[in-house]
XYZ file of C-alpha atoms in Angstrom:
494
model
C 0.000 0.000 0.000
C 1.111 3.681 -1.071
C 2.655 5.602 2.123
C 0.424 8.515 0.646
C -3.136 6.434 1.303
C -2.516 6.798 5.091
C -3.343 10.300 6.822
C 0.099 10.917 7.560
C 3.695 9.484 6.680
C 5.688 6.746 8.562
C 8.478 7.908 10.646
C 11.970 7.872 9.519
C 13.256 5.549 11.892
C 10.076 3.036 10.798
C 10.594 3.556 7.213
C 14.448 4.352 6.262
C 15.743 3.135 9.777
C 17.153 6.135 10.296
C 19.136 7.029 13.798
C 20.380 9.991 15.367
C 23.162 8.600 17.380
C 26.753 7.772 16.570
C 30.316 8.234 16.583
C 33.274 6.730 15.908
C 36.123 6.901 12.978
C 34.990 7.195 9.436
C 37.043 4.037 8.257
C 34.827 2.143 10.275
C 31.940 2.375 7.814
C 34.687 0.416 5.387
C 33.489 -2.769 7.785
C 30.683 -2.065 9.468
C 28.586 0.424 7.349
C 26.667 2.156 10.280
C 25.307 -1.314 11.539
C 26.074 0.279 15.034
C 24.134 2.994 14.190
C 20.685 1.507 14.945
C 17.256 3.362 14.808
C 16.617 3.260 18.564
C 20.029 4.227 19.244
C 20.001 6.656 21.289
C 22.049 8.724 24.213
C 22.352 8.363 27.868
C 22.764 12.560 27.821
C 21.599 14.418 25.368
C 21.756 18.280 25.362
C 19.478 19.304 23.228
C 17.769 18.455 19.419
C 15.539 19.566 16.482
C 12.271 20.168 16.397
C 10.848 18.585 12.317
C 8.225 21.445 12.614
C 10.807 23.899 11.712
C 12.396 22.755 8.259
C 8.359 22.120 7.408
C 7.501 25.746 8.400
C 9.960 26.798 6.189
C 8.725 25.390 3.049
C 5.077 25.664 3.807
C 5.871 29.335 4.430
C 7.337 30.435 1.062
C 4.521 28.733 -0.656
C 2.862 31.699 -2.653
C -0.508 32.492 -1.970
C -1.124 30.295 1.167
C -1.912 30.681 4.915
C -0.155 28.540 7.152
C -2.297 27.816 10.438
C -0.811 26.240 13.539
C -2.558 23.909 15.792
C -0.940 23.778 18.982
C 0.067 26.260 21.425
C 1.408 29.738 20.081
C 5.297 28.930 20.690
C 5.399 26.563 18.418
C 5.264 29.496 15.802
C 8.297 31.405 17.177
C 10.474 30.237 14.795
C 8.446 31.832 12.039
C 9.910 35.187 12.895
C 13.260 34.602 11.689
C 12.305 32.027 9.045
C 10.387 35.044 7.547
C 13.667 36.814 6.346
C 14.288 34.052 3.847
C 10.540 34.050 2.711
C 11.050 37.972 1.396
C 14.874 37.452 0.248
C 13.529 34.312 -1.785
C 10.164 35.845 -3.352
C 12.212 39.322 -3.910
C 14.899 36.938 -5.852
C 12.035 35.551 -7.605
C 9.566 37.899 -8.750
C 11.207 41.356 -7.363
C 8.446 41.446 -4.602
C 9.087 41.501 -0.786
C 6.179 39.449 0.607
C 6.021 37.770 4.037
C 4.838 34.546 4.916
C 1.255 34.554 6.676
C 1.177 31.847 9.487
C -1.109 31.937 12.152
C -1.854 29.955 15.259
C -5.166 28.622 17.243
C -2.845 29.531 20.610
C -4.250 26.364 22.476
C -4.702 26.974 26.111
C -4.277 25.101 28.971
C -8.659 24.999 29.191
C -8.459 24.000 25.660
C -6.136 20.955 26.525
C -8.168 19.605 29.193
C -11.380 19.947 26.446
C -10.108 19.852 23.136
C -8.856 21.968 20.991
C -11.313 21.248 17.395
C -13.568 23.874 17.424
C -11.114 26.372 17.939
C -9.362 24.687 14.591
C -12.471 24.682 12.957
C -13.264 28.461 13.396
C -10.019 29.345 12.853
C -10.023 27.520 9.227
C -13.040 29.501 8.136
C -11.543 32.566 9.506
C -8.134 32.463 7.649
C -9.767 31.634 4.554
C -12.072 34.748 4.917
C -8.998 37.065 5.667
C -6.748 36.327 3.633
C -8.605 34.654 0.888
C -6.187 32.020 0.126
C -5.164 29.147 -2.449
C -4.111 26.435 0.284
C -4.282 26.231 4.020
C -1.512 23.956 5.658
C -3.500 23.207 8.601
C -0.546 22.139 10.510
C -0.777 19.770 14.264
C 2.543 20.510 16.339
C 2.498 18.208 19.924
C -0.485 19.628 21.882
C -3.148 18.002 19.310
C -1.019 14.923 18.836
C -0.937 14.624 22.775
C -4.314 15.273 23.569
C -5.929 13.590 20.259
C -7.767 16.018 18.428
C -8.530 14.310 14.934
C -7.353 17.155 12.450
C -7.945 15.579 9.435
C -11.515 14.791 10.699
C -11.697 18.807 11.362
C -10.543 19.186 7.631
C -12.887 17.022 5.925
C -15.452 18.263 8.332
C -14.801 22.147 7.285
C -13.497 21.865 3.450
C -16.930 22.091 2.462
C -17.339 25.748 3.775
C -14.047 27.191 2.559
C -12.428 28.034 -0.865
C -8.876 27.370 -0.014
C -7.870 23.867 -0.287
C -6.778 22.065 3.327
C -3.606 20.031 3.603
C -3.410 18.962 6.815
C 0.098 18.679 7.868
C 1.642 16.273 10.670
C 4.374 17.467 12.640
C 4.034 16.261 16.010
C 7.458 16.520 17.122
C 7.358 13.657 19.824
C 6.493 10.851 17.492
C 10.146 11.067 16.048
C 13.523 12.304 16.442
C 14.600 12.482 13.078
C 13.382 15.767 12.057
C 13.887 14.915 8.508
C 10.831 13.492 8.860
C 9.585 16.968 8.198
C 10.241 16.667 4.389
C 7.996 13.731 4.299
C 5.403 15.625 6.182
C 5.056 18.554 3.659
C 5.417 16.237 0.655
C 2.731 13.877 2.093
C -0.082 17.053 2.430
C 1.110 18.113 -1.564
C 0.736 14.660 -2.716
C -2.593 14.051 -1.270
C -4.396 17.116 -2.122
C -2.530 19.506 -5.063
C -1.601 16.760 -7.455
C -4.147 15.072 -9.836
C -6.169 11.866 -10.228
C -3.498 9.087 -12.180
C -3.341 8.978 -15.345
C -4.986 12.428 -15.921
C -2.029 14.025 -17.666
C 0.268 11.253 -18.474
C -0.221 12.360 -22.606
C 0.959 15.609 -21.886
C 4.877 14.638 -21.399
C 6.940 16.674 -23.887
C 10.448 14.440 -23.856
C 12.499 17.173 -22.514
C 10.486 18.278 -19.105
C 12.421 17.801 -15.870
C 11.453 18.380 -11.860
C 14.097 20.274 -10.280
C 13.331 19.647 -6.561
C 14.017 21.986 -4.282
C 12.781 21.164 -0.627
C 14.584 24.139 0.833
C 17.916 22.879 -0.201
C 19.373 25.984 -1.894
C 18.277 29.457 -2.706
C 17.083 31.296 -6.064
C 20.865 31.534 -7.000
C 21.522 28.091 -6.915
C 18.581 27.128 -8.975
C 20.183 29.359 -11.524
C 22.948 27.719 -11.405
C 21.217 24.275 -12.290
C 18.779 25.910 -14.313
C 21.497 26.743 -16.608
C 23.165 23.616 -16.520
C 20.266 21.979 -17.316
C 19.207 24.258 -20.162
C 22.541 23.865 -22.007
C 20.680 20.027 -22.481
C 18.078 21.767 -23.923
C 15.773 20.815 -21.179
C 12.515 22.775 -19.659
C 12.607 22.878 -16.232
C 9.972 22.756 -13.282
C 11.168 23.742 -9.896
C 9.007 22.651 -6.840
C 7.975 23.287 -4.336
C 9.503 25.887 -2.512
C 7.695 29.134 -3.820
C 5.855 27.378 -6.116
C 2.431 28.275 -7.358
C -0.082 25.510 -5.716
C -1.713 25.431 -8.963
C 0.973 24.561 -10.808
C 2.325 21.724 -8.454
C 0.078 19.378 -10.835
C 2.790 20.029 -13.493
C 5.152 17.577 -11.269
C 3.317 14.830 -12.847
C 3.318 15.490 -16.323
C 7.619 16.065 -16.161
C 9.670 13.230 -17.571
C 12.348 12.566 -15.220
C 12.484 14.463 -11.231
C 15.913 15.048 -10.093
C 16.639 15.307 -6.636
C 19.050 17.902 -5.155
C 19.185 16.236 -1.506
C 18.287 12.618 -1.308
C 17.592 13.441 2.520
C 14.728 15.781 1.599
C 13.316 14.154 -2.057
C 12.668 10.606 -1.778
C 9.166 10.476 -0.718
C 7.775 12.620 -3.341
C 10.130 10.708 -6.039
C 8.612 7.287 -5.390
C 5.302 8.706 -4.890
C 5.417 10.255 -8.759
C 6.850 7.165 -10.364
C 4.420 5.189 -8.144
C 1.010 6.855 -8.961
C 2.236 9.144 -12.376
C 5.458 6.960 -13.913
C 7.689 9.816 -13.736
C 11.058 8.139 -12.929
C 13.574 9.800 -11.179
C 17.038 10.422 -10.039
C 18.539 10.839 -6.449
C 22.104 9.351 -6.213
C 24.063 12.580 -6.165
C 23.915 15.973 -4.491
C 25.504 18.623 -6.694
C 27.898 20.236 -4.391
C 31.311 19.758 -5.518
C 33.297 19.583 -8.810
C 33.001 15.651 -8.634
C 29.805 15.307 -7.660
C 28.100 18.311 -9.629
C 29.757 16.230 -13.177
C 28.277 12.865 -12.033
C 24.785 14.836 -11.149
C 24.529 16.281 -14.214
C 26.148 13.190 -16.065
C 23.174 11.235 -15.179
C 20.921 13.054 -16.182
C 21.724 13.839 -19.483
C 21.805 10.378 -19.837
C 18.554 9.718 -18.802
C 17.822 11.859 -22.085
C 20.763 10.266 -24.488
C 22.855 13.523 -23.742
C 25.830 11.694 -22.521
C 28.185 12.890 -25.078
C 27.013 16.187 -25.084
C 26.829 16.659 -20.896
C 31.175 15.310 -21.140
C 32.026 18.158 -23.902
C 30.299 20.702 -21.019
C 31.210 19.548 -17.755
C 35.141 19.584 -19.271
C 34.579 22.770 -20.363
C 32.937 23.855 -16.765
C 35.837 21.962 -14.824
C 38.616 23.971 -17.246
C 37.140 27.214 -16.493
C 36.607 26.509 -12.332
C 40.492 25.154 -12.192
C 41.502 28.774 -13.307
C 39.245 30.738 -11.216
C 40.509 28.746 -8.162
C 44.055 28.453 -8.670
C 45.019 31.619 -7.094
C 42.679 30.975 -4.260
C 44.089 27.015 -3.539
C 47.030 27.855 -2.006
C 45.637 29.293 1.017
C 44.203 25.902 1.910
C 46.948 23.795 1.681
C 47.554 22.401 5.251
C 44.005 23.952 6.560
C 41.897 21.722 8.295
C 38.511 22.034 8.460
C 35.453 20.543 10.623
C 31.700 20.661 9.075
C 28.615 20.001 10.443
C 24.927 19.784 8.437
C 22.510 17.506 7.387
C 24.075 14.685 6.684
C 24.142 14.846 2.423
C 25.099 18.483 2.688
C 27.953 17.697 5.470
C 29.044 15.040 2.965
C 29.009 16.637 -0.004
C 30.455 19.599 1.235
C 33.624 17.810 2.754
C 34.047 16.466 -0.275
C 33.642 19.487 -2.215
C 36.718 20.859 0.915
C 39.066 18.283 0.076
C 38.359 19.143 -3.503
C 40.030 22.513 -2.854
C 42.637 21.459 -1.010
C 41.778 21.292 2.977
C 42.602 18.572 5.061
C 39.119 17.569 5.972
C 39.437 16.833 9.929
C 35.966 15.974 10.798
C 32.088 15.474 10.065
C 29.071 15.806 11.952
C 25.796 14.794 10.609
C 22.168 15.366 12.172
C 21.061 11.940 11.495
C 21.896 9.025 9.052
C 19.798 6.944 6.737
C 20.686 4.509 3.543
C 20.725 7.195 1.087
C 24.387 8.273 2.500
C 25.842 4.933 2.069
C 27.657 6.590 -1.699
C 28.715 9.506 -0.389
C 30.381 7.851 2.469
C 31.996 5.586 0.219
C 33.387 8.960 -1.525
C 34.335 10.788 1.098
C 36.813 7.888 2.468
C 38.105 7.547 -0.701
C 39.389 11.084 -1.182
C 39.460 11.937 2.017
C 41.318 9.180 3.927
C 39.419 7.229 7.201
C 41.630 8.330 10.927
C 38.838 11.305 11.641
C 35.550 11.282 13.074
C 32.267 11.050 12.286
C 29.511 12.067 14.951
C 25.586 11.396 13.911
C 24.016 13.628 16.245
C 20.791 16.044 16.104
C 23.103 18.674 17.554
C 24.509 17.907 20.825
C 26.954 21.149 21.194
C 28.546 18.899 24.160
C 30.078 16.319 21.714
C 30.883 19.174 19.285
C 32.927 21.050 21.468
C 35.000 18.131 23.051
C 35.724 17.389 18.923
C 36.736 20.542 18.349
C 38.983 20.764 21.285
C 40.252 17.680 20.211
C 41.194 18.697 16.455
C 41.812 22.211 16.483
C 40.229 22.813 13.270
C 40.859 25.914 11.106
C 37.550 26.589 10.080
C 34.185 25.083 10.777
C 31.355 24.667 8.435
C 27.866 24.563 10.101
C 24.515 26.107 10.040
C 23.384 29.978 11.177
C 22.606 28.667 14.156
C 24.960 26.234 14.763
C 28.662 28.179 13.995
C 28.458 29.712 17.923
C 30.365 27.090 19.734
C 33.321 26.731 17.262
C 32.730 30.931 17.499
C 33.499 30.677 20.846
C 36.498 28.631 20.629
C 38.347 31.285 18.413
C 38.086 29.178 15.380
C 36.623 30.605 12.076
C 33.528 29.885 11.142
C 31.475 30.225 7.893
C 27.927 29.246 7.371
C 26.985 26.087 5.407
C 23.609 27.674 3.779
C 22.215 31.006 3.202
C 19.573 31.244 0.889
C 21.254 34.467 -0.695
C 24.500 32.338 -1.611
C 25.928 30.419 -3.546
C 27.064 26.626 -2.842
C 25.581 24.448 -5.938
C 27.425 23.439 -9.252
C 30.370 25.235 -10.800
C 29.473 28.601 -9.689
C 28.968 27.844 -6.345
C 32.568 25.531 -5.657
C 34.057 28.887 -6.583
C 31.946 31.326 -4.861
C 32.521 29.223 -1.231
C 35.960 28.520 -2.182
C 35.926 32.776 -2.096
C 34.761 33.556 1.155
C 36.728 30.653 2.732
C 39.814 32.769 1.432
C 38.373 35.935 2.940
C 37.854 34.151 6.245
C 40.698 32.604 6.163
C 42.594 35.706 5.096
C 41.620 37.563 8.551
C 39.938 35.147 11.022
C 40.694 37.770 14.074
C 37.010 37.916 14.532
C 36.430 34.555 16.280
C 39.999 34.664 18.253
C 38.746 38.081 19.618
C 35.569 36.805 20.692
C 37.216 33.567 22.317
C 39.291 35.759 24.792
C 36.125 36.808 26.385
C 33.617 34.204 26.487
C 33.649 30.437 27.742
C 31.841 27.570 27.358
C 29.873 26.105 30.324
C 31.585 22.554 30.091
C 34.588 21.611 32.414
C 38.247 20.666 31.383
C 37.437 17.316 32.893
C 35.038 16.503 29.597
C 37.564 17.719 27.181
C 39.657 14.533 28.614
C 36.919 12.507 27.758
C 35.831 9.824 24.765
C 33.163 12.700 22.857
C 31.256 9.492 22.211
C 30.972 8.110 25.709
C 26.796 8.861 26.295
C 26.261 6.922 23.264
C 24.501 3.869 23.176
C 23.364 1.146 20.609
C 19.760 -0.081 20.603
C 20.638 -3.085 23.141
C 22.143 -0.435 25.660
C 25.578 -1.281 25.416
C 27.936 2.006 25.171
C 29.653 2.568 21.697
């Protein structure tokens, strides 16, 4: 039975066996291949993690045209605030308009918890939709709802009637799971079910040459322009969903030829569902960050299409051009060793894309595993050599910053909101994803090879900042294994 019959996906740990928890030395995976890295594995200390409802907010909020309503208590919509910054940079890249996303929240209270919290959804579907007069309503159930059982998809069918927007209700009840990947599936799961059309109702209207970029917050309007252009020198149209995407034209999804995933972490769900119900194949074996990987990315698909010959004349000519643009810049990173931190494709693909350049790639931290990884691993110890660690973790600062102390990294790669503890440790830091710039294809292994010289160039900033603050952990954890609250689904430590 199709995942997409059921009301809401399967976890990840149920249906990839993902985990969250594990660390050791990347030549390990030569033998073992994560096998320690179970889905119950989990931590006898753990510091703090990741909530899925915030990668879903910030897809459902950059969806044009739509009100995003919150079922739970009115916290759970804090993160919206700063989310909202890359909802106006990405429709002002787009369409030259600065537009912010429209969320809302029924603000459960403590009375509504002890009586339940469904009329308040109700009236607060028919009021959005009378506001704000919108295309789709994610009606969205964070924790309280989940907790307390208030049937929101019986609230949905219940109210659809009475409304013009369309519903998708949207499950992202953050207790169920700990892999808050998880999120992708949720959003994908509410598209699928309600903006795509009946089978078969567009399968004449493939044109040969129609691809689905996918784009589940994985890079910004510049890097789509980047692979937009790639892609066009096949002479192929492309569709880019769903981040800012029209909900209307979501249906096109199913009349492309061939979806292409940019982050097997975040794609999957939606691939198998279009080949599944529409026979849209796809591709998902390659994330194109790096000079290696963007050639094999775009190698595939243009043979997908019988473009192979054609796709090896550009990517040589691509690969010629980046080697001059970063052979005044490579120097610098001879002997510089650097630490990065991400989802665990992105981490991956962007040590890779490091030792391309030149670092000594020291360590990796990834927020959770899952079989997609298993190639890129097999990459990254090939280029990169197998006597540094690798830490699955959904954050956990503590194990970060005994690593660090540990390696002594030059710079550290991780996200906004995860640089401050390498910060704080003088080392220089340098975000792993902005949606303003560039890390995807050609252009974007020279434009972060750029800004890792200018860091690199003057990295006072950190050092200053390390005279004058400390972290809160004691020298006596520093002397520790980083890995020592770790333990494998049959409680034995690491």
């Amino acid at each position: 039975m199709s995942y997409f019959k059921l009301k809401e996906p399967p976890r990840r740990e149920d249906r990839l066996q993902a985990c969250i928890a594990h660390g050791a030395a990347l030549g390990d995976l030569a033998t073992r291949r994560l096998q320690c890295c179970l889905p119950n594995s989990e931590r006898r200390f753990t510091q703090n993690s990741i909530c899925l409802l915030l990668p879903a907010l910030g897809t459902m909020n950059s969806i044009p045209n739509s009100v995003v309503l919150m079922h739970g208590g009115l916290g759970c919509g804090s993160s919206c605030h700063g989310g909202n910054a890359g909802v106006r940079s990405g429709n002002n890249h787009r369409w030259g308009v600065v537009k912010d996303g429209t969320w809302l929240s029924t603000g459960l209270t403590e009375a509504d918890v002890i009586s339940g919290g469904e009329p308040k959804l109700a009236e607060a579907i028919i009021a959005a939709d009378r506001r704000y007069r919108p295309s789709v309503i994610f009606v969205v159930a964070s924790c309280v709802p989940g907790i307390i059982g208030d049937d929101v998809d019986g609230v949905v069918e219940q109210v659809q009637p009475a409304v013009e927007a369309k519903l998708l209700p949207v499950h992202c009840e953050g207790f169920k799971t700990k892999i808050w990947a998880t999120a992708y599936d949720a959003v994908y799961h509410a598209i699928g079910r309600t903006l795509l059309p009946e089978a078969g109702f567009i399968a004449d209207k493939k044109s040969g040459k129609t691809v689905n970029l996918m784009n589940m917050s994985s890079m910004g309007r510049v890097d789509e322009v980047e692979l937009e252009r790639l892609l066009r020198e096949l002479e192929l149209a492309v569709n880019i969903f769903p981040v800012f995407s029209d909900p209307g034209a979501m249906q096109r999804m199913a009349a492309a030829d061939l979806s292409i995933s940019t982050c097997p972490t975040h794609d999957d769900y939606m691939l198998n569902h279009l080949q599944e119900k529409y026979q849209v194949p796809f591709i998902i074996r390659h994330m194109p960050i790096g000079i290696e990987n963007t050639g094999k990315w775009l190698q595939d698909v243009a043979e997908f299409f019988g473009l192979g010959a054609k796709a090896t004349a550009i990517i040589k000519q691509e690969e010629a051009e980046l080697a001059a643009a970063l052979a005044p810049l490579k120097p610098m990173f001879k002997g510089k060793k650097a630490f990065v931190s991400a989802g665990e494709f992105r981490a991956l693909s962007t040590a890779i894309l490091l030792a391309e350049l030149g670092f000594e790639v020291v360590g990796v931290r990834a927020f959770h595993h899952d079989e997609f990884a298993d190639i890129e691993y097999e990459k990254l110890l090939r280029i990169t050599g197998t006597d540094y660690p690798l830490n699955i973790a959904n954050c956990q600062p503590f194990e970060e910053a005994n690593l660090l102390r540990k390696i002594q990294p030059d710079v550290f790669l991780g996200h906004m909101n995860g640089n401050s503890t390498a910060a704080k440790m003088g080392i220089a830091t340098h975000v792993i994803y902005n949606t303003g710039l560039h890390y995807v294809g050609y252009r974007g292994a020279y434009e972060l090879a750029r800004r890792l010289y200018r860091q690199l160039k003057n990295p006072r900033f950190n050092g200053n900042i390390s005279k004058y603050v400390k972290l809160p952990y004691q020298e006596s954890w520093y002397r520790q294994d980083p890995f020592k609250y770790i333990e494998t689904a049959g409680g034995d430590l690491e």
